[in-house]
Coordinates of C-alpha atoms in Angstrom, one line a residue:
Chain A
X726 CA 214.1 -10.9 -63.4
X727 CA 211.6 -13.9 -64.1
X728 CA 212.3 -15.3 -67.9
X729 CA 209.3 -17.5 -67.3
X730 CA 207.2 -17.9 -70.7
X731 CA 204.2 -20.3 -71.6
X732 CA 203.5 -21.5 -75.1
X733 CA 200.1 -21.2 -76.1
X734 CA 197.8 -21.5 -79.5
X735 CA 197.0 -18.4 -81.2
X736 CA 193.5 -17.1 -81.3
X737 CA 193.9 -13.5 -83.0
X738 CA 197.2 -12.1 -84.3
X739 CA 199.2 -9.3 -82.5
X740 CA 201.7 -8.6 -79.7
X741 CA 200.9 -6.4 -76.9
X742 CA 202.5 -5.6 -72.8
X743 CA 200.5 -5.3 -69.7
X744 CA 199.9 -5.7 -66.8
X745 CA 197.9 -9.2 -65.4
X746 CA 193.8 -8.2 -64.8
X747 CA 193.2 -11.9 -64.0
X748 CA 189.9 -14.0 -63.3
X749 CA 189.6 -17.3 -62.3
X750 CA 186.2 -17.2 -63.0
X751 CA 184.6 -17.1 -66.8
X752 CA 183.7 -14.2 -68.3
X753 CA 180.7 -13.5 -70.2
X754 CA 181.0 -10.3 -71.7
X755 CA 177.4 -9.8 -72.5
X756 CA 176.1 -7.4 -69.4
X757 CA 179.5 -7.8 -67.9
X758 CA 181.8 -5.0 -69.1
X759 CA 180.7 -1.4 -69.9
X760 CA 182.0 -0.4 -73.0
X761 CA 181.6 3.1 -72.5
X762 CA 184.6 2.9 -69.5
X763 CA 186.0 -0.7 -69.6
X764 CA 184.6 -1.2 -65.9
X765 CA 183.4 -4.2 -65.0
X766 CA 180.2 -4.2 -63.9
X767 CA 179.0 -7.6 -63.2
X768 CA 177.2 -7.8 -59.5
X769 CA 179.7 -10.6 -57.6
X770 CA 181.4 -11.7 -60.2
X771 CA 185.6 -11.4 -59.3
X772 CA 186.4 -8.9 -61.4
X773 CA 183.6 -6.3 -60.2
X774 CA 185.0 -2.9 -60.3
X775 CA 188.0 -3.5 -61.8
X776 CA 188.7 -1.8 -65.0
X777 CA 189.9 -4.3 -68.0
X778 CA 191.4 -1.3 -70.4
X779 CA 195.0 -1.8 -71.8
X780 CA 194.7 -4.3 -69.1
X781 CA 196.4 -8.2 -70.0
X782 CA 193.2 -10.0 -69.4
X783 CA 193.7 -13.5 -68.4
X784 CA 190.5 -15.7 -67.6
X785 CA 189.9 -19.8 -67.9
X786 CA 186.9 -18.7 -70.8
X787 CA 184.1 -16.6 -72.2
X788 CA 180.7 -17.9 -71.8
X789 CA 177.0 -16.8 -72.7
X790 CA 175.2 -15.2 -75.3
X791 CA 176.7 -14.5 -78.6
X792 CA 176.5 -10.3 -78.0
X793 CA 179.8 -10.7 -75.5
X794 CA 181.7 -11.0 -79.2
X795 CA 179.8 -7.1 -79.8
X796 CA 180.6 -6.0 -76.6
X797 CA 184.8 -6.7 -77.2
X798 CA 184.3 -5.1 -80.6
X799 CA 182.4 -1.9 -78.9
X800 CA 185.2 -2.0 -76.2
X801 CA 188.0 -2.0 -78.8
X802 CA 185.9 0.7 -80.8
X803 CA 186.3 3.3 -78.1
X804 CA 190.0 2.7 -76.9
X805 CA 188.8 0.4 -73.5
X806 CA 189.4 -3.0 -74.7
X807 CA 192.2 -4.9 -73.1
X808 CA 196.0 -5.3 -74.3
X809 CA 195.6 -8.6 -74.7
X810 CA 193.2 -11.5 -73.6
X811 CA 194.6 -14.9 -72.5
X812 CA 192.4 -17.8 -71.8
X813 CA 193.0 -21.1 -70.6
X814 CA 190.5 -22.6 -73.3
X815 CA 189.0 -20.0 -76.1
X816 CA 185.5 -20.3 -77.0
X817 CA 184.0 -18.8 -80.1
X818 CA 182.5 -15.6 -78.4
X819 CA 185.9 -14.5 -76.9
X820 CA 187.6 -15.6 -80.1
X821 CA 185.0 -13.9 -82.2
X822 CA 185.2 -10.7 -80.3
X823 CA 189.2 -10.9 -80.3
X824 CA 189.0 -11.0 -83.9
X825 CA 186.5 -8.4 -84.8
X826 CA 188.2 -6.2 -82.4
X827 CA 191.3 -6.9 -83.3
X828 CA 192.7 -7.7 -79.9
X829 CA 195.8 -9.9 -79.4
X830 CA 194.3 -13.5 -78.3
X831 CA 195.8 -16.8 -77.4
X832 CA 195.1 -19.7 -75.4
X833 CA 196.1 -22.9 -74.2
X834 CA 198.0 -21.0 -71.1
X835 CA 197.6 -22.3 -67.6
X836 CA 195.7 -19.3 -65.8
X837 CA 196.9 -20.3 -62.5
X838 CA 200.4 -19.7 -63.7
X839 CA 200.0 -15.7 -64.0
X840 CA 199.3 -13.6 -61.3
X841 CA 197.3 -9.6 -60.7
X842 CA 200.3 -7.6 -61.3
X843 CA 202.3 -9.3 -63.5
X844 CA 203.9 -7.7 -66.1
X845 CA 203.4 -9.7 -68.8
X846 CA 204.3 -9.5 -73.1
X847 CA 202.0 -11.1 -75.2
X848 CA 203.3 -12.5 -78.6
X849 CA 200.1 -13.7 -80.1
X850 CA 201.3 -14.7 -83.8
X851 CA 203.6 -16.9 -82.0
X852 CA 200.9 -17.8 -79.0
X853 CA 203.4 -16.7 -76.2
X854 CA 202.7 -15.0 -72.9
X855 CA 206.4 -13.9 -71.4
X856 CA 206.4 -12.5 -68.0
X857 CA 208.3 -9.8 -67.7
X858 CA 208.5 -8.6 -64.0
X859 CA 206.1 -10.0 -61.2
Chain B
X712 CA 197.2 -24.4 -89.5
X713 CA 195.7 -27.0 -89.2
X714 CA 192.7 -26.8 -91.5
X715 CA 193.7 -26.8 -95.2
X716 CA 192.5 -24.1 -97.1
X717 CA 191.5 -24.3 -101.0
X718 CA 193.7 -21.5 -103.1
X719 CA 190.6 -19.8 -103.4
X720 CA 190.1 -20.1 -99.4
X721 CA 193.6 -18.7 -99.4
X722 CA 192.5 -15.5 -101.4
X723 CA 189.8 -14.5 -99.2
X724 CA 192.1 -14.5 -96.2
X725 CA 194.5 -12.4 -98.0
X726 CA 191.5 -10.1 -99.3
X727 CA 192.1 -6.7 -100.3
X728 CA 188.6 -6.4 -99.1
X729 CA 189.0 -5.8 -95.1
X730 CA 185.0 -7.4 -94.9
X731 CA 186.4 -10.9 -96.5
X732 CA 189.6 -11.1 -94.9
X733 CA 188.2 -10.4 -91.4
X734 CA 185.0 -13.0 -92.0
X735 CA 188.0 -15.5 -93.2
X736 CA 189.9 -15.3 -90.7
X737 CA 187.3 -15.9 -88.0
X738 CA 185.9 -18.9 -89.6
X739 CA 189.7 -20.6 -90.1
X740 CA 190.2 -19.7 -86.1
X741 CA 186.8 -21.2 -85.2
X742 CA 187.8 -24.0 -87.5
X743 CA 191.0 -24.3 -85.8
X744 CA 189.5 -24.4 -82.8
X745 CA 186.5 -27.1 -83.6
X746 CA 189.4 -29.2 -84.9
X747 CA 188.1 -29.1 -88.4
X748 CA 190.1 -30.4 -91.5
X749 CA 188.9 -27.9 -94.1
X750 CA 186.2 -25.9 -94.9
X751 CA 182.8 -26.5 -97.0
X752 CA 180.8 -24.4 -98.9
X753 CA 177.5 -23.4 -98.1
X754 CA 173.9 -22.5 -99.8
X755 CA 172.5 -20.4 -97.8
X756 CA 172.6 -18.5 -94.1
X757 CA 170.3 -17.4 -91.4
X758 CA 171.5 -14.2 -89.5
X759 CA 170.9 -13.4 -85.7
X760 CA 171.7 -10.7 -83.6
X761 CA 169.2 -8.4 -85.4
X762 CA 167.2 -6.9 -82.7
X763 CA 168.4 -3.4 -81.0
X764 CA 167.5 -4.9 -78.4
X765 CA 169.8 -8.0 -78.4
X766 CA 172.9 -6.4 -79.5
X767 CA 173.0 -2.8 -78.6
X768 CA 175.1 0.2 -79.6
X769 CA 178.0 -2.1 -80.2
X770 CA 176.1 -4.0 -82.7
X771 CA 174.8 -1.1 -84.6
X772 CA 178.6 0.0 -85.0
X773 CA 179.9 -3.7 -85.8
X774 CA 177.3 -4.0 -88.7
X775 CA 177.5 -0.2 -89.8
X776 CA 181.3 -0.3 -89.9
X777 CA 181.3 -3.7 -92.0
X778 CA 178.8 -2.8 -94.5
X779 CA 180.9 0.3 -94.7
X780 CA 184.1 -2.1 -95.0
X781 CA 182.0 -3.3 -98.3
X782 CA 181.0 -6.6 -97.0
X783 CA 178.4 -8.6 -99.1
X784 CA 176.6 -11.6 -99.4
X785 CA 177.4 -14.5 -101.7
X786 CA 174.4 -16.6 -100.7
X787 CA 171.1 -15.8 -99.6
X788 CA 171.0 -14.8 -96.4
X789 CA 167.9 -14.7 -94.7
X790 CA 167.8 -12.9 -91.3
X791 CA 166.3 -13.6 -87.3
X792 CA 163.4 -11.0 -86.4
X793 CA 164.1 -7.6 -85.5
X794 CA 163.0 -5.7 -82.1
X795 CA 159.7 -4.4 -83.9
X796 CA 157.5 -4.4 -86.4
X797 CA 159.3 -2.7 -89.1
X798 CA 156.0 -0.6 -90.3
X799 CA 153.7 -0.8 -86.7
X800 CA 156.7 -0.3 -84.2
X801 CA 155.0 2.8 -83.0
X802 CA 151.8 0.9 -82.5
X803 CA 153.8 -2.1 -80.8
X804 CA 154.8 1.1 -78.3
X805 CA 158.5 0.9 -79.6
X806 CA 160.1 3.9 -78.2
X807 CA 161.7 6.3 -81.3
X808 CA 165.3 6.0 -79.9
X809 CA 164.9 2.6 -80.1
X810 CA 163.0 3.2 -83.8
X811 CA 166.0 4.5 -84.6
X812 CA 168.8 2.4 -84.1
X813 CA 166.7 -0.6 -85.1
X814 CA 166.3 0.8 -89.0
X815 CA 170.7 1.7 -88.8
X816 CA 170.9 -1.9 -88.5
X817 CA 168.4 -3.0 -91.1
X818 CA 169.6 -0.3 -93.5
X819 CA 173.4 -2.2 -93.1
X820 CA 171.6 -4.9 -93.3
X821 CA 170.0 -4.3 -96.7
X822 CA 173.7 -2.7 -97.7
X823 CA 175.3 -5.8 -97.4
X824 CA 172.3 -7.7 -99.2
X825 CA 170.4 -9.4 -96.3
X826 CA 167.1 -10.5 -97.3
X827 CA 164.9 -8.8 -94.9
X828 CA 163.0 -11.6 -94.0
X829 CA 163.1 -11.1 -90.1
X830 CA 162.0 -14.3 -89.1
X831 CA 162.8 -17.0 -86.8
X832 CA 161.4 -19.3 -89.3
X833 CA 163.2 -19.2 -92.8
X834 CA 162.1 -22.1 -93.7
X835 CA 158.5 -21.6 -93.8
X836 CA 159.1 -17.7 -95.2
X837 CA 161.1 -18.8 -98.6
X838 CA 164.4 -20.5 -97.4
X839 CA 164.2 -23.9 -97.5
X840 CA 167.3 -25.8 -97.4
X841 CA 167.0 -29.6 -99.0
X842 CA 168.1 -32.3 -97.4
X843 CA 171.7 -33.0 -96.5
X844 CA 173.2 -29.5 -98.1
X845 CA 175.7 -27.7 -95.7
X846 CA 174.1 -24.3 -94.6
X847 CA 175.0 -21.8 -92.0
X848 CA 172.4 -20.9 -89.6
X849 CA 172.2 -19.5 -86.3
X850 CA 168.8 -19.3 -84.6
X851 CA 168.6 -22.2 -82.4
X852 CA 165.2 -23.5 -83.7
X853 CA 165.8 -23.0 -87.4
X854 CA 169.0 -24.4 -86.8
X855 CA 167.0 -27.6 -85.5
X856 CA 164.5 -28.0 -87.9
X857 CA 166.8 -27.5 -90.7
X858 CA 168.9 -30.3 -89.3
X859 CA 166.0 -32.7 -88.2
X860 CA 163.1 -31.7 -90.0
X861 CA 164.7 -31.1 -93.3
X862 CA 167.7 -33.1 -92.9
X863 CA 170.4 -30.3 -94.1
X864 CA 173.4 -29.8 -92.3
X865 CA 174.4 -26.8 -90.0
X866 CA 175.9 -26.1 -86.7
X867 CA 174.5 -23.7 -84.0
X868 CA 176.1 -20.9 -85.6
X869 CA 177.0 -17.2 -83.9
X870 CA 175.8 -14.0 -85.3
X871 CA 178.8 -13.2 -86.4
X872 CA 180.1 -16.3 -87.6
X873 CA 177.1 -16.8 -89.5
X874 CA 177.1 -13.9 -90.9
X875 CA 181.2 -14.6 -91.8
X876 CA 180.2 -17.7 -93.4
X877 CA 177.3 -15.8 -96.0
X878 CA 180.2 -13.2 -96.8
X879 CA 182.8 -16.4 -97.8
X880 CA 180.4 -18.6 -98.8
X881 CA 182.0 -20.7 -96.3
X882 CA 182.5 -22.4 -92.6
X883 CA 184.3 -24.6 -91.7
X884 CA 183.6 -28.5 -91.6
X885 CA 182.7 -30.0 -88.1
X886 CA 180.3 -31.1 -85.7
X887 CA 177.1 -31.5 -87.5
X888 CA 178.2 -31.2 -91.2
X889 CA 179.9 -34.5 -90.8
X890 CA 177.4 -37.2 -90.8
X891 CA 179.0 -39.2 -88.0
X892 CA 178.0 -37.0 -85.5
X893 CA 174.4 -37.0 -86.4
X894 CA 173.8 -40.2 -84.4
X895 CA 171.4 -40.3 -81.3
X896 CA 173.1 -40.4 -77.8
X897 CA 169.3 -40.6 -76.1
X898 CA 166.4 -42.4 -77.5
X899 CA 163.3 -41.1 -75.7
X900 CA 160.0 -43.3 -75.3
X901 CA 157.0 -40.8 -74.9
X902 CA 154.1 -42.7 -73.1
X903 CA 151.4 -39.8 -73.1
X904 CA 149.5 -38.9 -76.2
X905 CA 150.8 -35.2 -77.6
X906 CA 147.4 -33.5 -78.3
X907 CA 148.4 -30.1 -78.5
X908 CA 151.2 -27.9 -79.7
X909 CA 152.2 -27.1 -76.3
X910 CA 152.4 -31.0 -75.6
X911 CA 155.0 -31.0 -78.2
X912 CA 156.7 -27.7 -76.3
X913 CA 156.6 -29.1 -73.0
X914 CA 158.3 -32.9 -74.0
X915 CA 160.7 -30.6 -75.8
X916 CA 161.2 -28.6 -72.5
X917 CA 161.9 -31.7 -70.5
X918 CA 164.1 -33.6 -73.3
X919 CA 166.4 -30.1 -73.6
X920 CA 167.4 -29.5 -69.8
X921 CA 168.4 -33.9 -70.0
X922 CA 169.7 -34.3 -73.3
X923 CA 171.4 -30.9 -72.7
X924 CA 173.9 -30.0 -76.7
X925 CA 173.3 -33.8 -77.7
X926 CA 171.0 -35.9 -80.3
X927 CA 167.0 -37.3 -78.9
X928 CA 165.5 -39.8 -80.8
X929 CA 162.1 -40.4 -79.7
X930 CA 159.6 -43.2 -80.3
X931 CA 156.0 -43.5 -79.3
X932 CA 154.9 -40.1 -80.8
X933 CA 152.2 -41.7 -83.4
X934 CA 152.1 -38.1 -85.5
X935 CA 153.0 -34.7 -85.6
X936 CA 152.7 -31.6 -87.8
X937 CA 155.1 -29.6 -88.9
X938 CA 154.3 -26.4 -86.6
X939 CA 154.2 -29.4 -84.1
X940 CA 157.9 -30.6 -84.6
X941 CA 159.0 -26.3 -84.8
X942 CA 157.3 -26.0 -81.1
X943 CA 159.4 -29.5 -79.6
X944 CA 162.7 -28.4 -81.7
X945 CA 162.4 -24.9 -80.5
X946 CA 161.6 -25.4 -76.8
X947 CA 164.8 -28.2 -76.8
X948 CA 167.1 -25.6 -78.3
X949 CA 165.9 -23.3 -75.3
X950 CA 165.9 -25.6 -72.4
X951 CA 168.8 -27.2 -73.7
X952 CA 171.4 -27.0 -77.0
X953 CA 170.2 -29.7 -79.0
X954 CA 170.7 -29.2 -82.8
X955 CA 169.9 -32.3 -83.8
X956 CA 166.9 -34.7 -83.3
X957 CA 164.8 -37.5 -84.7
X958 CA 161.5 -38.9 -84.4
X959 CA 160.6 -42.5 -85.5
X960 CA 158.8 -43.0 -88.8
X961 CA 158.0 -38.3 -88.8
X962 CA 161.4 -37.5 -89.5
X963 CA 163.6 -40.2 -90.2
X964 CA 163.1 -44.0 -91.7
X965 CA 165.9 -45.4 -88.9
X966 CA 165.2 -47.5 -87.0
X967 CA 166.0 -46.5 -83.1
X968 CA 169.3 -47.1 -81.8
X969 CA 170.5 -49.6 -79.5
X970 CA 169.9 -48.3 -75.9
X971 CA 171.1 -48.8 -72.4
X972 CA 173.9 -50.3 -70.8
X973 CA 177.0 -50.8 -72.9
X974 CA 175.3 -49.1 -76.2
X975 CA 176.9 -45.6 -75.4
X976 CA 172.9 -44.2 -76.0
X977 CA 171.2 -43.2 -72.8
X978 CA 167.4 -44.6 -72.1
X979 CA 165.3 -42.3 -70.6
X980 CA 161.2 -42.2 -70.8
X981 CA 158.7 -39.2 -70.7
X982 CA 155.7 -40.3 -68.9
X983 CA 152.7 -38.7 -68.5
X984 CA 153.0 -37.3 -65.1
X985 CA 156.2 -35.7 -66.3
X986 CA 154.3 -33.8 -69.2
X987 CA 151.6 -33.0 -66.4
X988 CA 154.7 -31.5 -64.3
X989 CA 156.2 -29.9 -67.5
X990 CA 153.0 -27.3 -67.7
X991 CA 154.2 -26.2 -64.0
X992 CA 157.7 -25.4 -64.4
X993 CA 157.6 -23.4 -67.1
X994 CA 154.1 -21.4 -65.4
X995 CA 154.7 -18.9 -62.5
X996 CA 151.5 -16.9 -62.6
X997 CA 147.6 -17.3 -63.6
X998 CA 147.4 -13.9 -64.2
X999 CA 148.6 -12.4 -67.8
X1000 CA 148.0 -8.9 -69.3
X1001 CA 149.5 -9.7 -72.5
X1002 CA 149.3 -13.0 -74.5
X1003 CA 151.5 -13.7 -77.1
X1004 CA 151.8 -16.7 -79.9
X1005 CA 154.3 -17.0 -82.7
X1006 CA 157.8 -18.4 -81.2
X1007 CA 158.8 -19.6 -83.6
X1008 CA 156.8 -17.0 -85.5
X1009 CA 153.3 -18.5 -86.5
X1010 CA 152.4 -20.8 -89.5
X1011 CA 149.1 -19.2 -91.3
X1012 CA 147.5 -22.8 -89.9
X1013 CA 148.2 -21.2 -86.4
X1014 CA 146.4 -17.7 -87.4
X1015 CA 143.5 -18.4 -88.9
X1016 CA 143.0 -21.3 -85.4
X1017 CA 143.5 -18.4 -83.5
X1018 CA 141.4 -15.8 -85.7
X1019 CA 138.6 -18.9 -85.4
X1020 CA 139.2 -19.3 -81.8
X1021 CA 138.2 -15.2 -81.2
X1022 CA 135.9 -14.3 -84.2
X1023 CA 132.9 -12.0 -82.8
X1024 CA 134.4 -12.3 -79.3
X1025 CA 136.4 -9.6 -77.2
X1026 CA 140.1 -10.6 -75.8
X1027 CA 140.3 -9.1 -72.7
X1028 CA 144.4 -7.6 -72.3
X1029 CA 146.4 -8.0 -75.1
X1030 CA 147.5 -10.5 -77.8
X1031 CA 150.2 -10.4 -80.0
X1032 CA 150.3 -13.0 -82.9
X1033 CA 154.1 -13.2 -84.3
X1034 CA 154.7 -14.4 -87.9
X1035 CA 156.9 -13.7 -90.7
X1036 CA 155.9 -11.2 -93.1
X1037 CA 154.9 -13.3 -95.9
X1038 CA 152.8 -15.2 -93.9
X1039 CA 150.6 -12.0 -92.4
X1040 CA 150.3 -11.6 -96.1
X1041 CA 148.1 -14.5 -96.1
X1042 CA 146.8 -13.7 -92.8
X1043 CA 145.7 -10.2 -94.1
X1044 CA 144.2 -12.0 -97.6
X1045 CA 142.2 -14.6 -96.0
X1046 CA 140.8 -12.1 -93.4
X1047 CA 142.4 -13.9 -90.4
X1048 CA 144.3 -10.8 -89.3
X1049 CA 141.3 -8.5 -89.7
X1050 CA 139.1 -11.2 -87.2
X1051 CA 142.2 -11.0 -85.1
X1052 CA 142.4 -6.9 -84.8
X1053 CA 138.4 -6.2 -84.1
X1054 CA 138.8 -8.8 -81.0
X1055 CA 141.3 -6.6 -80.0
X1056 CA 144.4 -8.4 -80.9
X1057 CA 147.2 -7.5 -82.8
X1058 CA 149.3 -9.6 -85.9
X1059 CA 152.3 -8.5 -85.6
X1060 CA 155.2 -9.2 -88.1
X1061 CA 159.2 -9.1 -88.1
X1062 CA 159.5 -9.2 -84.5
X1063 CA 158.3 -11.2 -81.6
X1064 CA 158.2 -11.6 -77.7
X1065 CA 161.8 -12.1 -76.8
X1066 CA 163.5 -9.8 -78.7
X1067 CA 161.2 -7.0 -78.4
X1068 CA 161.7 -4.6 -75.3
X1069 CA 158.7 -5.7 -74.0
X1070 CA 159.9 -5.0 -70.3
X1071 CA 159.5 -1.3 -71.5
X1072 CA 156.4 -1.7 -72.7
X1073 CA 154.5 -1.7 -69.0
X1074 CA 154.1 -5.9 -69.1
X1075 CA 154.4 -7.3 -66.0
X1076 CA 153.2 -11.2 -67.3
X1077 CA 153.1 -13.4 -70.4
X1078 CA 150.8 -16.1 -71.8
X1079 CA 151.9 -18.5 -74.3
X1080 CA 151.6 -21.5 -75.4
X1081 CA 155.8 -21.3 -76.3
X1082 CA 158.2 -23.4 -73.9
X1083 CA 160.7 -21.5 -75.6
X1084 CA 159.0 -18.1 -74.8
X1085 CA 158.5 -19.1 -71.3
X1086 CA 162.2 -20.1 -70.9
X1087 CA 163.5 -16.9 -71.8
X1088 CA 160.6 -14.4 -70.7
X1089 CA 161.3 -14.2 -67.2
X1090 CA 165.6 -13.2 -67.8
X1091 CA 165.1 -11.3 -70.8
X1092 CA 161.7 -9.4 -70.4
X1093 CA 161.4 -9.3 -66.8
X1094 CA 158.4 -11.3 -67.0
X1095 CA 156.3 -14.0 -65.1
X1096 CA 154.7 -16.6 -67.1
X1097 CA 151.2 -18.5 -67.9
X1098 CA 152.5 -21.4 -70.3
X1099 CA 149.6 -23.5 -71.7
X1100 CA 147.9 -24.7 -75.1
X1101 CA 146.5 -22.1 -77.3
X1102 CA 142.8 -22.6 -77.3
X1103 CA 143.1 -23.3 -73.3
X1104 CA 144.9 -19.3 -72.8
X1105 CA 142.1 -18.2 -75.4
X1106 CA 139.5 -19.3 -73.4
X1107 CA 140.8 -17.8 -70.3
X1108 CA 140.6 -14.5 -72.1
X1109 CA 137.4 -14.5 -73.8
X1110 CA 135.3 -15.3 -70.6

């Protein structure tokens, strides 16, 4: 079994296990994700159709309007929003969503280095991602 | 951490109150994050994500469940306009679902003691900032004409940061609250004459999609007003992210920087063909059925021009003329608004173009003499667009 673990920064507090949803694309929350079901909605973006729920969700960034950090919140309101979100580079909508949803959160990890599937624990007061299985 | 926090700062993160704590700790992560060294406190802040329409159900419940969490104001907080006219949504054709969740949001607003001010333009509606006092705004225009205009100091604030930082009384210090990044990176020569507010809107149009999050200084503009300066700031915090600008001998008494090669500030020059060009891009259509001034919402200078322009005459479609509620007080006391309504046009307060659901409304295209209206009309309300000056649309529509 893999013992491979990065070191990251942490964004908002909490430890959570998944498994790897992961985009190399970035996310803008805003129109992307329905909060009612944690699909993904967005017309040709990577993750279309996917569902992000309890999901580790590891993308390079957020980007776009300010609402994406509403749409987290609404997500993590009805039981949809991911385990855990870890981005290559956090920007204030995905941290301000991680935070007001209360969503484990850290950054600084090399997205190439996790993989769909993974089985990942996320340690976000000490900004670790440990894979667990692959 | 590395931002140091005051003992007081270090209260409010461990607040009892879940409201305080929350706020704290989002402004000591985005602090974190903008690499800033401490936090500073602020006099006032400007709220956005007010409209229904921007935020959504997720909103409603965000602002519902912290006003419930007890969260309150420690400075005045002004707010960004709603998706309606608060009394006339009806009128506007506001549908009552959308009635509905629109007033949950300004009844937490009120709760958490948000002045409902619902205006883009604080500053001309009883918030103004002085010069070189740390604020927290967000708004994109207000943010730059509290910055250049005023000469205050503020970041492009989130909703919800801003709205952090007017429950602590705090953000945290970067970017533009430390003055040595309020120096130009562009100095822009303008060669045309700026006649018209639009003029001002379209050089902002240009300057925004170049200068792109940085700091303009322009020479060569021999005057300009102050609803002047609110149409170039707006349109450059549309087309682009600038905070921060300066015009020679309107808004500041430096003298332009060193530009060109080996200065690290980039020379560019807005000529007149480019303005010609400007009008082009931001038009797609002649036709309009609904005309709308006021974004930024409209000085009482702007309505009465307008109710002057129409007296006696009939508009043919629609026009909505956006303001802040206290100035349609003046409006309506000076007669402006009642000249405006029997040409068949409509003041309209609290809300405006781009945040109203105006695609639901049965618009199909938009006149306005607003860069920053036309940037965003076409994503957000589904809408083509006629951009030109204000007497030039009115006398289109009074033929």
């Amino acid at each position: 079994m893999s013992a491979e673990s990065f070191q990251g920064r942490t964004i908002a507090d909490g430890t959570a296990a998944g498994t790897v949803l992961r985009s190399t694309e970035p996310i803008s929350f805003y129109g992307a994700v329905d909060i009612e079901t944690g699909e993904f909605i967005e017309e040709g973006h990577q993750l279309e159709g996917e569902n992000v729920a309890d999901r580790v969700l590891v993308f390079p960034r957020g980007k776009g309007s300010t609402v994406g950090s509403y749409v987290l919140y609404g997500l993590a309101q009805r039981g949809n929003a991911p385990a855990a979100i870890v981005n290559a580079e956090t920007e204030t909508i995905v941290a301000t969503g991680a935070i007001l949803g209360e969503i484990p959160c850290v950054d600084g990890i090399d997205v190439d280095g996790l993989a769909d599937g993974d089985r990942v624990r996320v340690d976000a007061d000490a900004g670790t991602v440990e894979v667990l299985s692959e | 951490m590395a931002l140091a926090l005051t003992a007081d700062e270090e209260a409010l993160l461990e607040s009892d109150d879940p409201a305080v704590r929350k706020s704290m700790e989002l402004l000591v992560r985005l602090g974190d994050i903008y690499g800033a060294a401490e936090m500073v406190e602020i006099a006032s802040a400007q709220a956005s994500g007010i409209s229904y329409k921007s935020i959504g159900d997720p909103g409603v419940e965000f602002l519902e469940g912290f006003a419930e969490e007890g969260a309150e104001v420690r400075v005045s907080t002004f707010a960004n306009p709603a998706g309606m006219d608060i009394e006339r949504w009806e009128e506007m054709g506001v549908s009552p679902e959308f009635a509905d969740q629109q007033r949950r949001i300004v009844a937490a607003l009120r709760e958490m003691g948000v002045t409902i001010s619902f205006t883009c333009t604080p500053y001309l509606a009883g918030n103004l900032p002085r010069r070189n006092q740390h604020i927290a705004w967000a708004e994109s225009s207000a943010v730059s004409f509290a910055n250049s205009v005023v000469g205050a100091r503020t970041n492009r604030e989130g909703g919800p940061s801003a709205l952090a930082a007017a429950i602590t009384g705090r953000t945290p210090r970067y970017g533009l609250h430390l003055p040595e990044n309020r120096t130009p990176t562009h100095q822009v020569h303008v060669e045309p004459s700026l006649e018209t507010q639009s003029d001002f809107a379209a050089l902002g149009a240009w300057t925004g999609r170049i200068v792109e999050d940085e700091i303009p200084y322009f020479t060569g503009i021999d005057d300009a007003g102050t609803d002047d300066l609110k149409a170039l700031g707006a349109a450059m915090a549309a087309t682009g992210a600038v905070a921060l600008y300066f015009v020679e001998d309107i808004t500041t008494d430096d003298a332009p920087p060193a530009a060109g090669q080996g200065t690290g500030v980039e020379s560019l020059t807005f000529e007149p063909t480019d303005l010609a060009d400007e009008y082009d891009e931001l038009t797609d259509t002649e036709e309009a059925d609904l005309i709308v001034f006021g974004c930024p919402h409209s000085s009482v200078e702007e309505i009465e021009r307008v109710a002057d322009r129409v007296e006696g005459e009939t508009i043919e479609g629609d026009l909505w003329v956006c303001t802040s509620r206290s100035n349609k007080a003046w409006a309506d006391r000076m007669g402006h608004t009642e000249t405006i309504e029997a040409a068949g046009g409509s003041v309209l307060s609290d809300t405006c173009n781009v945040v109203a659901p105006i695609e639901e409304m049965g618009y199909e295209s938009t006149a306005t003499d607003s860069a920053k209206a036309a940037t965003y009309l076409p994503g957000f309300g589904n809408q083509q667009v006629k951009f030109d000056d204000k007497l030039a649309i009115l006398e289109e529509a009074t033929k």
